[in-house]
Coordinates of C-alpha atoms and ligand atoms in Angstrom, one line a residue:
M155 CA 0.0 0.0 0.0
N156 CA 1.1 3.5 -0.8
I157 CA 0.9 5.9 2.2
G158 CA 1.1 9.6 2.5
I159 CA 1.7 11.5 5.8
I160 CA 0.2 14.9 6.5
G161 CA 2.1 16.6 9.3
T162 CA 5.6 15.3 10.2
G163 CA 5.9 16.3 13.9
G164 CA 6.3 14.2 17.0
I165 CA 3.6 11.6 16.6
A166 CA 4.2 11.1 12.8
T167 CA 8.0 10.5 13.2
S168 CA 7.8 8.5 16.5
A169 CA 4.8 6.3 15.7
H170 CA 3.0 6.5 12.3
I171 CA 6.0 6.5 9.8
P172 CA 8.1 3.8 11.6
Q173 CA 5.1 1.6 12.2
Y174 CA 4.0 1.8 8.5
I175 CA 7.5 0.9 7.5
A176 CA 7.7 -2.0 10.0
A177 CA 4.3 -3.3 8.7
G178 CA 5.7 -3.4 5.1
A179 CA 3.7 -0.5 3.7
N180 CA 5.3 2.1 1.4
V181 CA 5.4 5.6 2.8
V182 CA 5.9 7.4 -0.5
A183 CA 5.3 11.0 0.4
V184 CA 5.1 13.4 3.3
M185 CA 3.5 16.8 3.6
N186 CA 4.3 19.5 6.2
R187 CA 3.5 23.2 6.2
T188 CA 7.1 23.9 7.3
R189 CA 8.9 22.3 4.4
E190 CA 12.2 21.8 6.3
R191 CA 10.4 19.6 8.8
G192 CA 9.0 17.5 6.0
E193 CA 12.4 17.2 4.4
A194 CA 14.0 16.2 7.7
A195 CA 11.4 13.4 8.2
A196 CA 11.9 12.3 4.6
R197 CA 15.6 12.1 5.1
Q198 CA 15.3 10.2 8.4
F199 CA 13.0 7.5 6.9
G200 CA 14.2 7.5 3.3
I201 CA 10.9 8.8 1.9
E202 CA 11.0 10.0 -1.7
R203 CA 8.8 13.0 -2.0
V204 CA 8.0 16.0 0.2
Y205 CA 5.1 18.5 -0.3
G206 CA 4.2 21.8 1.2
T207 CA 0.5 21.5 0.7
V208 CA -2.1 18.8 1.1
E209 CA -3.5 19.5 -2.4
A210 CA -0.2 19.1 -4.1
M211 CA 0.5 15.8 -2.4
L212 CA -3.0 14.4 -3.2
E213 CA -2.9 15.6 -6.8
N214 CA 0.6 14.2 -7.6
E215 CA 0.6 10.9 -5.7
T216 CA -1.5 7.8 -6.1
L217 CA -2.1 7.0 -2.4
D218 CA -4.1 4.2 -0.9
A219 CA -4.1 5.7 2.6
V220 CA -3.1 8.9 4.5
S221 CA -2.3 9.6 8.1
V222 CA -3.3 13.0 9.4
C223 CA -0.9 14.1 12.2
T224 CA -1.4 17.9 12.5
P225 CA -2.8 20.2 15.2
N226 CA -6.4 19.3 16.0
A227 CA -8.1 22.2 14.3
L228 CA -6.6 21.1 10.9
H229 CA -7.9 17.5 11.1
K230 CA -11.3 18.1 9.6
E231 CA -10.2 19.9 6.4
Q232 CA -7.3 17.6 5.8
V233 CA -9.2 14.4 6.5
I234 CA -12.0 15.4 4.2
A235 CA -9.5 16.3 1.4
A236 CA -7.8 12.9 1.7
L237 CA -11.1 11.0 1.7
A238 CA -12.3 13.0 -1.3
A239 CA -9.1 12.0 -3.1
G240 CA -10.1 8.3 -2.6
C241 CA -7.7 7.6 0.4
H242 CA -8.5 5.6 3.5
V243 CA -7.6 7.9 6.5
L244 CA -6.1 7.3 9.9
C245 CA -6.4 10.6 11.8
E246 CA -4.7 11.4 15.1
K247 CA -6.8 12.0 18.2
P248 CA -8.9 14.0 19.0
P249 CA -10.9 13.3 15.8
A250 CA -11.9 16.9 15.6
I251 CA -12.7 19.9 17.7
S252 CA -16.5 19.6 17.7
A253 CA -19.3 17.2 17.0
R254 CA -20.3 19.2 13.9
E255 CA -16.8 18.6 12.5
A256 CA -16.8 14.9 13.4
M257 CA -20.1 14.6 11.6
E258 CA -18.8 16.2 8.5
M259 CA -15.8 13.8 8.6
L260 CA -18.1 10.8 9.0
E261 CA -20.3 12.0 6.1
A262 CA -17.2 12.5 3.9
A263 CA -16.0 8.9 4.7
K264 CA -19.4 7.5 3.7
A265 CA -19.6 9.6 0.6
A266 CA -16.1 8.5 -0.5
N267 CA -16.7 4.9 0.7
R268 CA -13.4 4.9 2.5
T269 CA -12.4 3.7 6.0
L270 CA -11.8 6.4 8.7
H271 CA -9.9 5.4 11.8
Y272 CA -8.8 7.6 14.7
G273 CA -5.5 7.4 16.7
F274 CA -6.8 6.1 20.1
H275 CA -3.9 3.9 20.7
Y276 CA -4.9 3.0 24.3
R277 CA -7.6 0.8 22.8
H278 CA -4.9 -1.4 21.2
R279 CA -3.0 -2.3 24.5
S280 CA -3.2 -5.9 25.4
D281 CA -4.6 -5.2 28.8
T282 CA -7.4 -3.1 27.2
Q283 CA -8.2 -5.9 24.7
L284 CA -8.2 -8.5 27.4
L285 CA -10.7 -6.5 29.4
K286 CA -12.8 -5.8 26.3
R287 CA -13.1 -9.6 25.7
M288 CA -14.1 -10.2 29.3
I289 CA -16.8 -7.5 29.1
E290 CA -18.1 -8.9 25.8
A291 CA -18.2 -12.3 27.4
G292 CA -20.4 -10.8 30.2
E293 CA -17.9 -11.2 33.0
L294 CA -18.7 -7.7 34.4
G295 CA -22.5 -7.8 33.7
H296 CA -24.2 -4.5 33.0
L297 CA -21.7 -1.6 33.2
Y298 CA -23.6 1.1 35.1
A299 CA -20.7 3.4 36.2
A300 CA -17.4 4.5 34.9
T301 CA -14.6 6.9 35.9
A302 CA -12.0 8.3 33.5
L303 CA -9.0 10.0 34.9
A304 CA -6.3 11.9 33.0
L305 CA -4.5 13.9 35.7
R306 CA -1.1 15.5 35.4
R307 CA 0.5 17.3 38.3
R308 CA 2.6 19.6 36.1
G309 CA 2.2 18.4 32.5
I310 CA 1.6 21.2 30.1
P311 CA 3.5 20.1 26.9
G312 CA 6.3 22.6 26.2
W313 CA 6.5 22.0 22.5
G314 CA 4.0 22.2 19.6
V315 CA 0.8 24.2 19.9
F316 CA -0.8 22.4 22.8
T317 CA -1.6 25.6 24.7
D318 CA -3.3 27.4 21.6
K319 CA -7.1 27.1 21.7
E320 CA -7.4 28.2 18.1
L321 CA -5.2 25.4 16.7
Q322 CA -5.9 22.7 19.3
G323 CA -9.6 23.4 20.3
G324 CA -8.8 22.7 23.9
G325 CA -6.3 21.5 26.5
A326 CA -6.7 18.9 29.3
L327 CA -9.9 17.5 27.8
L328 CA -9.1 17.4 24.0
D329 CA -5.4 16.6 24.4
H330 CA -4.7 13.7 26.8
G331 CA -8.1 13.6 28.6
V332 CA -9.8 12.5 25.4
H333 CA -7.8 9.2 25.5
M334 CA -9.3 8.1 28.8
L335 CA -12.8 9.4 27.9
D336 CA -12.7 7.5 24.6
L337 CA -11.4 4.4 26.4
A338 CA -14.2 4.3 29.0
L339 CA -16.8 4.9 26.3
Y340 CA -15.2 2.2 24.1
L341 CA -15.3 -0.4 26.9
M342 CA -18.9 0.6 27.8
G343 CA -19.9 0.1 24.1
Y344 CA -20.2 3.8 23.3
P345 CA -23.6 4.5 24.9
K346 CA -25.5 7.6 23.9
P347 CA -25.2 10.6 26.3
V348 CA -28.3 12.3 27.5
D349 CA -27.0 14.7 30.1
V350 CA -23.6 16.3 30.6
I351 CA -22.5 18.7 33.4
G352 CA -19.1 20.1 32.6
H353 CA -16.5 22.2 34.5
I354 CA -13.8 23.9 32.5
G355 CA -11.2 26.2 33.9
Q356 CA -7.8 28.0 33.8
Y357 CA -6.3 28.0 37.2
L358 CA -2.6 27.3 37.0
G359 CA -1.6 27.5 33.3
T360 CA -1.9 31.2 33.0
R361 CA 0.8 31.9 35.6
P362 CA 4.5 30.8 35.6
G363 CA 5.3 27.5 37.4
V364 CA 7.1 24.3 37.4
G365 CA 6.9 22.4 34.1
L366 CA 7.5 18.6 34.1
M367 CA 6.9 18.4 30.3
G368 CA 8.9 21.5 29.3
T369 CA 8.2 25.2 29.6
W370 CA 5.2 27.0 28.2
D371 CA 4.2 30.6 27.9
P372 CA 1.6 31.5 30.5
D373 CA 0.8 34.7 28.6
T374 CA -0.4 32.9 25.5
F375 CA -2.0 29.9 27.4
S376 CA -5.5 29.9 26.0
V377 CA -6.8 26.4 26.7
E378 CA -8.2 24.8 29.8
D379 CA -5.9 23.3 32.4
T380 CA -8.8 21.7 34.2
A381 CA -11.8 19.7 32.7
R382 CA -14.3 17.8 34.8
A383 CA -17.6 16.3 33.9
M384 CA -20.5 14.0 34.9
V385 CA -22.2 12.3 31.9
K386 CA -25.4 10.3 32.0
F387 CA -26.3 7.9 29.3
E388 CA -29.5 6.7 27.6
N389 CA -29.0 3.2 29.1
G390 CA -29.0 4.6 32.6
A391 CA -25.2 4.4 33.1
S392 CA -23.0 7.4 34.2
L393 CA -19.4 8.4 33.8
L394 CA -17.2 10.8 35.8
F395 CA -14.4 12.5 34.0
D396 CA -11.5 14.3 35.6
G397 CA -8.7 15.8 33.6
S398 CA -5.9 18.3 34.2
F399 CA -2.7 19.6 32.5
M400 CA -1.7 21.0 36.0
A401 CA -3.2 20.2 39.3
N402 CA -2.1 20.1 42.9
V403 CA -2.3 16.4 43.2
G404 CA 0.3 13.8 44.4
P405 CA 0.9 11.5 41.4
R406 CA 2.8 13.0 38.5
D407 CA 0.6 11.4 35.8
T408 CA -2.5 9.3 36.2
M409 CA -4.2 7.7 33.2
R410 CA -6.9 5.5 34.5
V411 CA -10.3 4.0 33.8
E412 CA -12.5 2.4 36.4
L413 CA -15.6 0.4 35.4
R414 CA -18.4 -0.9 37.7
G415 CA -20.7 -3.6 36.5
T416 CA -23.4 -5.7 38.1
E417 CA -21.2 -8.9 38.0
G418 CA -17.8 -7.3 38.4
G419 CA -15.7 -4.2 38.3
A420 CA -12.4 -3.4 36.6
T421 CA -9.6 -0.9 36.6
L422 CA -7.1 0.0 33.9
F423 CA -4.0 0.7 34.2
P424 CA -2.9 -1.8 35.4
L425 CA -5.7 -4.3 34.9
H426 CA -7.5 -5.5 38.0
V427 CA -10.9 -7.3 38.0
H428 CA -13.1 -7.4 41.1
T429 CA -15.8 -10.0 41.5
E430 CA -17.9 -11.9 44.1
A431 CA -18.3 -15.7 43.9
Y432 CA -18.9 -18.6 46.4
G433 CA -19.5 -16.1 49.2
A434 CA -16.0 -14.5 48.7
L435 CA -14.6 -11.4 47.0
F436 CA -11.9 -11.9 44.4
D437 CA -9.3 -9.6 42.9
Q438 CA -7.9 -10.8 39.6
T439 CA -4.8 -9.7 37.8
P440 CA -3.3 -11.4 34.8
A441 CA -0.1 -13.4 35.7
H442 CA 1.1 -13.1 32.1
L443 CA -0.1 -10.9 29.3
E444 CA 1.9 -10.5 26.1
H445 CA 3.1 -6.9 25.7
V446 CA 2.3 -5.4 22.3
D447 CA 3.2 -2.0 21.0
P448 CA -0.2 -0.3 20.7
Y449 CA 1.0 2.0 17.9
A450 CA 2.1 -1.1 15.9
V451 CA -1.3 -2.7 16.4
Q452 CA -3.1 0.5 15.5
I453 CA -1.3 0.8 12.2
Q454 CA -1.8 -2.9 11.4
T455 CA -5.5 -2.7 12.3
F456 CA -5.8 0.3 10.0
L457 CA -4.0 -1.4 7.1
D458 CA -6.1 -4.6 7.5
A459 CA -9.3 -2.5 7.5
C460 CA -8.2 -0.8 4.3
Q461 CA -8.4 -4.3 2.6
R462 CA -12.0 -4.8 3.7
E463 CA -15.3 -3.1 3.2
P464 CA -15.0 0.5 4.5
E465 CA -15.6 1.0 8.2
F466 CA -17.5 3.9 9.7
E467 CA -17.9 2.8 13.3
Q468 CA -15.0 4.9 14.6
G469 CA -16.4 7.9 12.7
E470 CA -19.8 7.4 14.4
Q471 CA -18.1 7.0 17.8
A472 CA -16.3 10.3 17.2
V473 CA -19.6 12.1 16.8
I474 CA -20.7 10.8 20.2
L475 CA -17.4 11.6 21.8
H476 CA -17.4 15.2 20.6
T477 CA -21.1 15.6 21.5
I478 CA -19.8 15.0 25.0
T479 CA -16.8 17.3 24.7
D480 CA -18.9 20.1 23.2
R481 CA -21.2 19.9 26.2
I482 CA -18.3 19.9 28.6
Y483 CA -17.1 23.1 27.0
G484 CA -20.6 24.4 27.1
E485 CA -20.7 24.8 23.4
A486 CA -23.7 22.8 22.5
Ligands
NAD1402 N1 -1.9 9.2 20.0 C1 -1.2 10.0 20.9 O1 -1.0 9.6 22.0 C2 -0.7 11.3 20.4 C3 0.5 11.8 20.9 C4 0.9 13.0 20.5 C5 0.2 13.8 19.5 N2 -1.0 13.3 19.1 C6 -1.8 14.1 18.1 O2 -1.1 14.2 16.9 C7 -1.4 15.5 16.4 C8 0.0 16.2 16.2 O3 0.7 16.2 17.4 P1 2.3 16.2 17.5 O4 2.6 15.9 18.9 O5 2.8 15.4 16.4 O6 2.5 17.8 17.2 P2 3.9 18.4 16.6 O7 3.7 19.9 16.9 O8 5.1 17.7 17.0 O9 3.7 18.2 15.0 C9 2.7 18.8 14.3 C10 3.2 19.0 12.9 O10 2.2 19.5 12.0 C11 2.8 20.5 11.2 N3 1.8 21.5 10.8 C12 1.3 22.6 11.3 N4 0.4 23.1 10.6 C13 0.3 22.3 9.5 C14 -0.5 22.4 8.3 N5 -1.4 23.3 8.1 N6 -0.4 21.4 7.4 C15 0.5 20.4 7.6 N7 1.3 20.3 8.7 C16 1.2 21.3 9.6 C17 3.9 21.2 12.1 O11 4.9 21.8 11.4 C18 4.4 19.9 12.8 O12 5.4 19.3 12.0 C19 -2.3 16.2 17.3 O13 -3.6 16.1 16.9 C20 -2.1 15.5 18.6 O14 -3.3 15.5 19.5 C21 -1.4 12.1 19.5

């Protein structure tokens, strides 16, 4: 398969390009707005052609699939352009910056009859997949409560445009928070939300402070450092979300999902399962679980999907996800 890459920054060069190459796909072209960055990536991976615009790459190349690895506010336009050119698309998370955009992307995938996947790599971890299989086998019963935590003590990224609301759409929620929100929803079977109460705030990011992920400019910090929510679903279940770029908490970085079901509960990460049987309470942890590189599985899953009938499920889930994020931001 011939692959093109849009955006050659951190995630493209650390995950997408090397994993396509490892999977035996041909990364034939890259595009980056800053041409030197595109050229540097092409040199690093031996990629033949570099473009400065999406249009030029799509016009001049015969591509089967494209990865979109640019700032969040650019995803929609670039994904739709690639789909319209007949490419299957793997777009980094978050899918978009609003439900309206996610819907346009889904409609474009359907119109082009091409697969649209999103870069939620936590789904592809072996512990997540084990838990998913246990849930589908009914081990936890009806899942009625979930908690998704994405809490950093001092974790504002000091590179890229992660503090720019216009280019990223948001901070603690749309950047790393969305990974745990998606994961909880994925494990719950993506129930439809009916009520959302959100709390968004800037408390620490707009003043100088310790940075454990580099330094940022508090004067231009325009995203939320705090995002919290309670979501109620059509099926009666509820979810609590708590995310921060910076918060006065003990642990440096917590990425965690907790699920409660009528037959059992579970937490990730690491995986623990809690049940009751024979008048006793059990805590289970896997004694052995094969480690997989979730980015490698993500790319292979996408490449495999490109060989089958087009898939729109992730596009549909993205609309639900962003319906929730819109409501947390108070924008719906
Ligand atoms: N799955 C994950 O865990 C994960 C991790 C990091 C980033 N991401 C996502 O990947 C995306 C990119 O993040 P990153 O960390 O690679 O950022 P980055 O800043 O390292 O790279 C972004 C790249 O996009 C380029 N760019 C900017 N505007 C462009 C345009 N109009 N057209 C083409 N290229 C343009 C920049 O020059 C840069 O090379 C974001 O959506 C982010 O949320 C996902």
